[in-house]
Amino acid sequence: MTDLLTMQWRDVLFAHWRVDPEVVEKQLPSEVTVATHNGDAFLGIVPFEMADIRPRGSPIGRSFPELNLRTYVRQPGSQTRGVYFFNLDADDTIGVEIARRGFKLPYYHAKMELTRNAASEGKNKTIHITSKRTRDTVAPARFEATYGPVDGANYVQPTTGSLTAFLTENYQFYTDGRTLYRGTIRHSPWKIAEGHITIKENTLFTANGFEPPSDGPIVHYASDIDVTAGWIQSIGNSSEE
C-alpha cells in the first residue's frame, strides 16, 4: 500500500450493539456480506478526534471531531474482515468534500464539539461530544454522549479471535456509490481499555434505516493511534447502477 494520508485518531470510543445479521444484510451492497462473531452482527458508533490529517509530505494538517456508524463485512470467499461505513459525520467542510470526492466515503458535514474534562490526562477522564448535521437535504442526525475509559482500566492488545479484536482490529474499509470501493489503512495494533458511555441523544440508527437500539452497547476505548491510508480501488458494480 502506498501511503497517501497520515493522521492521528485521538480519544477513540467503540460502542457496539448486537444486531440480527439479516437486518444488516438488507442494507449492504451485493458484493459484500455481513461478518459475524458467534452468530452476531454488530452496528457500531465510533466518535473520536481526527487529528493532524494531511497528505504525505504536507507540512500542514487539519483536525476536527468525527463520528461514524459502521458494521463489519467480508467479500465472498474471503476471510479478511473490513469496516462498512453507513455514514461519517465530521465538522470540517473541506475535509468532508475531499473525502466524498476523493475517497467516495459517505461523509456529512455536522456542527460538532468534542471537549475533554480537566482530568483528561489522568483519572476520571471523560470526553463529551455533540453532533448535528447542518444540511436539510440529507437525513437529519444528532448524537450527544459522554464517554471515556473506565477508571483504572488496563490497556491491552486484543487477543486474536476475541470479540474485542473483531470489533476493533480491521484494516480495510468499504464504501458504496456508483460502484463498491475498498480502501486500506495501516496502524500498530490497538491498545484497548474497557470504556464507558452515557448517550443523551442518538438518531444515527434511524437516519440509516435501522431501529434504535433497545439495550446498552459493548464499549471499548483507545487513547490515540497513528494511522496511514492509501488510495481506494473499485472492486465491483453497485446494485445502485
PDB file of C-alpha atoms in Angstrom, residues 1-165:
ATOM      1  CA  MET A   1       0.000   0.000   0.000  1.00  0.00           C
ATOM      2  CA  THR A   2       1.289   3.451  -0.932  1.00  0.00           C
ATOM      3  CA  ASP A   3       0.673   5.859   1.928  1.00  0.00           C
ATOM      4  CA  LEU A   4      -1.395   8.815   0.759  1.00  0.00           C
ATOM      5  CA  LEU A   5      -2.546  10.310   4.072  1.00  0.00           C
ATOM      6  CA  THR A   6      -1.181  10.400   7.606  1.00  0.00           C
ATOM      7  CA  MET A   7      -3.296  11.180  10.654  1.00  0.00           C
ATOM      8  CA  GLN A   8      -3.793  10.516  14.346  1.00  0.00           C
ATOM      9  CA  TRP A   9      -7.019   9.286  15.906  1.00  0.00           C
ATOM     10  CA  ARG A  10      -7.469  10.531  19.473  1.00  0.00           C
ATOM     11  CA  ASP A  11      -9.883   9.521  22.221  1.00  0.00           C
ATOM     12  CA  VAL A  12     -11.486   6.765  20.171  1.00  0.00           C
ATOM     13  CA  LEU A  13     -14.648   5.188  21.592  1.00  0.00           C
ATOM     14  CA  PHE A  14     -16.135   1.990  20.167  1.00  0.00           C
ATOM     15  CA  ALA A  15     -19.793   1.467  21.121  1.00  0.00           C
ATOM     16  CA  HIS A  16     -21.292  -1.677  19.557  1.00  0.00           C
ATOM     17  CA  TRP A  17     -24.729  -3.254  19.627  1.00  0.00           C
ATOM     18  CA  ARG A  18     -25.577  -6.838  18.657  1.00  0.00           C
ATOM     19  CA  VAL A  19     -27.938  -6.947  15.679  1.00  0.00           C
ATOM     20  CA  ASP A  20     -29.645  -9.717  13.706  1.00  0.00           C
ATOM     21  CA  PRO A  21     -27.368 -10.394  10.706  1.00  0.00           C
ATOM     22  CA  GLU A  22     -30.364 -10.417   8.350  1.00  0.00           C
ATOM     23  CA  VAL A  23     -31.274  -6.878   9.401  1.00  0.00           C
ATOM     24  CA  VAL A  24     -27.801  -5.625   8.485  1.00  0.00           C
ATOM     25  CA  GLU A  25     -27.527  -7.724   5.316  1.00  0.00           C
ATOM     26  CA  LYS A  26     -30.530  -5.939   3.816  1.00  0.00           C
ATOM     27  CA  GLN A  27     -28.634  -2.640   3.967  1.00  0.00           C
ATOM     28  CA  LEU A  28     -25.459  -3.899   2.266  1.00  0.00           C
ATOM     29  CA  PRO A  29     -24.460  -3.969  -1.410  1.00  0.00           C
ATOM     30  CA  SER A  30     -24.432  -7.400  -3.032  1.00  0.00           C
ATOM     31  CA  GLU A  31     -20.627  -7.511  -3.336  1.00  0.00           C
ATOM     32  CA  VAL A  32     -20.128  -7.954   0.419  1.00  0.00           C
ATOM     33  CA  THR A  33     -21.777  -9.977   3.159  1.00  0.00           C
ATOM     34  CA  VAL A  34     -22.115  -9.163   6.838  1.00  0.00           C
ATOM     35  CA  ALA A  35     -19.369 -10.539   9.092  1.00  0.00           C
ATOM     36  CA  THR A  36     -20.462 -12.160  12.346  1.00  0.00           C
ATOM     37  CA  HIS A  37     -18.900 -13.205  15.641  1.00  0.00           C
ATOM     38  CA  ASN A  38     -20.541 -16.234  17.256  1.00  0.00           C
ATOM     39  CA  GLY A  39     -23.549 -15.648  15.020  1.00  0.00           C
ATOM     40  CA  ASP A  40     -24.000 -11.968  15.885  1.00  0.00           C
ATOM     41  CA  ALA A  41     -23.671  -8.975  13.589  1.00  0.00           C
ATOM     42  CA  PHE A  42     -22.859  -5.585  15.063  1.00  0.00           C
ATOM     43  CA  LEU A  43     -23.634  -1.947  14.468  1.00  0.00           C
ATOM     44  CA  GLY A  44     -21.077   0.396  15.953  1.00  0.00           C
ATOM     45  CA  ILE A  45     -20.863   4.108  16.665  1.00  0.00           C
ATOM     46  CA  VAL A  46     -17.299   5.416  16.854  1.00  0.00           C
ATOM     47  CA  PRO A  47     -16.648   9.034  17.936  1.00  0.00           C
ATOM     48  CA  PHE A  48     -13.118  10.429  18.053  1.00  0.00           C
ATOM     49  CA  GLU A  49     -10.910  13.366  17.147  1.00  0.00           C
ATOM     50  CA  MET A  50      -9.366  13.204  13.696  1.00  0.00           C
ATOM     51  CA  ALA A  51      -6.076  14.972  14.388  1.00  0.00           C
ATOM     52  CA  ASP A  52      -3.468  16.396  12.027  1.00  0.00           C
ATOM     53  CA  ILE A  53      -4.722  14.631   8.892  1.00  0.00           C
ATOM     54  CA  ARG A  54      -2.571  15.603   5.927  1.00  0.00           C
ATOM     55  CA  PRO A  55      -1.335  14.352   2.552  1.00  0.00           C
ATOM     56  CA  ARG A  56       2.007  12.586   2.737  1.00  0.00           C
ATOM     57  CA  GLY A  57       4.772  15.192   2.866  1.00  0.00           C
ATOM     58  CA  SER A  58       2.481  18.137   3.588  1.00  0.00           C
ATOM     59  CA  PRO A  59       3.631  20.442   6.421  1.00  0.00           C
ATOM     60  CA  ILE A  60       0.048  21.400   7.304  1.00  0.00           C
ATOM     61  CA  GLY A  61      -2.698  19.175   8.699  1.00  0.00           C
ATOM     62  CA  ARG A  62      -6.320  19.583   9.777  1.00  0.00           C
ATOM     63  CA  SER A  63      -8.026  18.444  12.991  1.00  0.00           C
ATOM     64  CA  PHE A  64     -11.737  18.031  13.706  1.00  0.00           C
ATOM     65  CA  PRO A  65     -14.256  15.860  15.596  1.00  0.00           C
ATOM     66  CA  GLU A  66     -15.762  12.912  13.754  1.00  0.00           C
ATOM     67  CA  LEU A  67     -18.128  10.008  14.355  1.00  0.00           C
ATOM     68  CA  ASN A  68     -19.352   7.141  12.219  1.00  0.00           C
ATOM     69  CA  LEU A  69     -21.941   4.374  12.089  1.00  0.00           C
ATOM     70  CA  ARG A  70     -20.479   1.104  10.841  1.00  0.00           C
ATOM     71  CA  THR A  71     -20.769  -2.633  10.552  1.00  0.00           C
ATOM     72  CA  TYR A  72     -18.267  -5.322   9.532  1.00  0.00           C
ATOM     73  CA  VAL A  73     -18.266  -7.216   6.255  1.00  0.00           C
ATOM     74  CA  ARG A  74     -16.382  -9.692   4.084  1.00  0.00           C
ATOM     75  CA  GLN A  75     -16.213 -10.246   0.377  1.00  0.00           C
ATOM     76  CA  PRO A  76     -17.491 -13.684  -0.709  1.00  0.00           C
ATOM     77  CA  GLY A  77     -14.726 -16.274  -0.419  1.00  0.00           C
ATOM     78  CA  SER A  78     -12.522 -14.023   1.715  1.00  0.00           C
ATOM     79  CA  GLN A  79     -11.726 -14.312   5.410  1.00  0.00           C
ATOM     80  CA  THR A  80     -10.467 -10.718   5.577  1.00  0.00           C
ATOM     81  CA  ARG A  81     -12.861  -8.536   7.520  1.00  0.00           C
ATOM     82  CA  GLY A  82     -13.424  -4.859   6.811  1.00  0.00           C
ATOM     83  CA  VAL A  83     -15.458  -1.887   8.004  1.00  0.00           C
ATOM     84  CA  TYR A  84     -18.539  -0.868   6.032  1.00  0.00           C
ATOM     85  CA  PHE A  85     -19.483   2.745   6.733  1.00  0.00           C
ATOM     86  CA  PHE A  86     -23.124   3.811   6.673  1.00  0.00           C
ATOM     87  CA  ASN A  87     -22.134   7.373   7.472  1.00  0.00           C
ATOM     88  CA  LEU A  88     -19.258   9.502   8.708  1.00  0.00           C
ATOM     89  CA  ASP A  89     -20.141  12.890  10.193  1.00  0.00           C
ATOM     90  CA  ALA A  90     -17.399  15.482  10.634  1.00  0.00           C
ATOM     91  CA  ASP A  91     -17.028  19.159  11.488  1.00  0.00           C
ATOM     92  CA  ASP A  92     -14.789  20.200   8.618  1.00  0.00           C
ATOM     93  CA  THR A  93     -16.287  21.416   5.354  1.00  0.00           C
ATOM     94  CA  ILE A  94     -13.118  20.977   3.305  1.00  0.00           C
ATOM     95  CA  GLY A  95     -12.373  17.555   4.778  1.00  0.00           C
ATOM     96  CA  VAL A  96     -15.911  16.352   4.079  1.00  0.00           C
ATOM     97  CA  GLU A  97     -15.752  17.424   0.426  1.00  0.00           C
ATOM     98  CA  ILE A  98     -12.328  15.851  -0.117  1.00  0.00           C
ATOM     99  CA  ALA A  99     -13.445  12.584   1.491  1.00  0.00           C
ATOM    100  CA  ARG A 100     -16.647  12.455  -0.559  1.00  0.00           C
ATOM    101  CA  ARG A 101     -14.972  13.266  -3.880  1.00  0.00           C
ATOM    102  CA  GLY A 102     -11.582  11.601  -3.459  1.00  0.00           C
ATOM    103  CA  PHE A 103     -12.448   8.589  -1.313  1.00  0.00           C
ATOM    104  CA  LYS A 104     -16.166   8.138  -2.128  1.00  0.00           C
ATOM    105  CA  LEU A 105     -16.899   7.952   1.598  1.00  0.00           C
ATOM    106  CA  PRO A 106     -20.395   8.860   2.892  1.00  0.00           C
ATOM    107  CA  TYR A 107     -19.249  11.919   4.823  1.00  0.00           C
ATOM    108  CA  TYR A 108     -21.731  14.548   6.018  1.00  0.00           C
ATOM    109  CA  HIS A 109     -20.957  17.939   7.445  1.00  0.00           C
ATOM    110  CA  ALA A 110     -22.120  18.375  11.034  1.00  0.00           C
ATOM    111  CA  LYS A 111     -21.734  21.021  13.691  1.00  0.00           C
ATOM    112  CA  MET A 112     -19.740  19.162  16.331  1.00  0.00           C
ATOM    113  CA  GLU A 113     -17.992  19.820  19.609  1.00  0.00           C
ATOM    114  CA  LEU A 114     -15.577  17.498  21.380  1.00  0.00           C
ATOM    115  CA  THR A 115     -14.402  18.611  24.814  1.00  0.00           C
ATOM    116  CA  ARG A 116     -12.308  16.943  27.474  1.00  0.00           C
ATOM    117  CA  ASN A 117     -12.624  17.377  31.217  1.00  0.00           C
ATOM    118  CA  ALA A 118      -9.842  18.887  33.320  1.00  0.00           C
ATOM    119  CA  ALA A 119      -8.678  15.417  34.344  1.00  0.00           C
ATOM    120  CA  SER A 120      -8.376  14.295  30.733  1.00  0.00           C
ATOM    121  CA  GLU A 121      -4.789  13.156  31.153  1.00  0.00           C
ATOM    122  CA  GLY A 122      -5.338  11.260  34.373  1.00  0.00           C
ATOM    123  CA  LYS A 123      -8.022   9.565  36.438  1.00  0.00           C
ATOM    124  CA  ASN A 124     -11.701  10.034  35.674  1.00  0.00           C
ATOM    125  CA  LYS A 125     -11.014  11.026  32.071  1.00  0.00           C
ATOM    126  CA  THR A 126     -14.194  11.934  30.188  1.00  0.00           C
ATOM    127  CA  ILE A 127     -14.904  13.311  26.739  1.00  0.00           C
ATOM    128  CA  HIS A 128     -18.146  14.998  25.731  1.00  0.00           C
ATOM    129  CA  ILE A 129     -19.241  15.039  22.096  1.00  0.00           C
ATOM    130  CA  THR A 130     -22.209  16.636  20.359  1.00  0.00           C
ATOM    131  CA  SER A 131     -23.095  16.409  16.680  1.00  0.00           C
ATOM    132  CA  LYS A 132     -25.871  17.795  14.482  1.00  0.00           C
ATOM    133  CA  ARG A 133     -25.923  17.636  10.695  1.00  0.00           C
ATOM    134  CA  THR A 134     -26.110  21.028   9.037  1.00  0.00           C
ATOM    135  CA  ARG A 135     -27.809  20.344   5.698  1.00  0.00           C
ATOM    136  CA  ASP A 136     -31.556  19.965   5.254  1.00  0.00           C
ATOM    137  CA  THR A 137     -31.076  17.949   2.052  1.00  0.00           C
ATOM    138  CA  VAL A 138     -29.837  14.833   3.901  1.00  0.00           C
ATOM    139  CA  ALA A 139     -31.362  12.702   6.634  1.00  0.00           C
ATOM    140  CA  PRO A 140     -31.136  14.612   9.929  1.00  0.00           C
ATOM    141  CA  ALA A 141     -28.850  13.063  12.520  1.00  0.00           C
ATOM    142  CA  ARG A 142     -27.941  14.042  16.052  1.00  0.00           C
ATOM    143  CA  PHE A 143     -25.647  12.480  18.609  1.00  0.00           C
ATOM    144  CA  GLU A 144     -24.640  13.542  22.098  1.00  0.00           C
ATOM    145  CA  ALA A 145     -22.700  11.465  24.597  1.00  0.00           C
ATOM    146  CA  THR A 146     -20.110  11.488  27.354  1.00  0.00           C
ATOM    147  CA  TYR A 147     -17.501   8.742  27.245  1.00  0.00           C
ATOM    148  CA  GLY A 148     -14.064   7.642  28.327  1.00  0.00           C
ATOM    149  CA  PRO A 149     -12.046   4.771  29.759  1.00  0.00           C
ATOM    150  CA  VAL A 150     -13.212   3.044  32.900  1.00  0.00           C
ATOM    151  CA  ASP A 151     -11.110   4.450  35.734  1.00  0.00           C
ATOM    152  CA  GLY A 152      -8.139   2.166  36.368  1.00  0.00           C
ATOM    153  CA  ALA A 153      -8.711   0.081  33.240  1.00  0.00           C
ATOM    154  CA  ASN A 154      -5.721  -1.650  31.671  1.00  0.00           C
ATOM    155  CA  TYR A 155      -4.788  -1.025  28.045  1.00  0.00           C
ATOM    156  CA  VAL A 156      -4.118  -4.321  26.293  1.00  0.00           C
ATOM    157  CA  GLN A 157      -3.746  -5.584  22.750  1.00  0.00           C
ATOM    158  CA  PRO A 158      -6.846  -7.584  21.756  1.00  0.00           C
ATOM    159  CA  THR A 159      -6.427 -11.348  21.582  1.00  0.00           C
ATOM    160  CA  THR A 160      -6.724 -12.798  18.086  1.00  0.00           C
ATOM    161  CA  GLY A 161     -10.184 -14.279  17.600  1.00  0.00           C
ATOM    162  CA  SER A 162     -11.716 -12.405  20.527  1.00  0.00           C
ATOM    163  CA  LEU A 163     -14.799 -10.221  20.276  1.00  0.00           C
ATOM    164  CA  THR A 164     -12.658  -7.176  21.071  1.00  0.00           C
ATOM    165  CA  ALA A 165     -10.385  -7.951  18.115  1.00  0.00           C
TER     166      ALA A 165
END
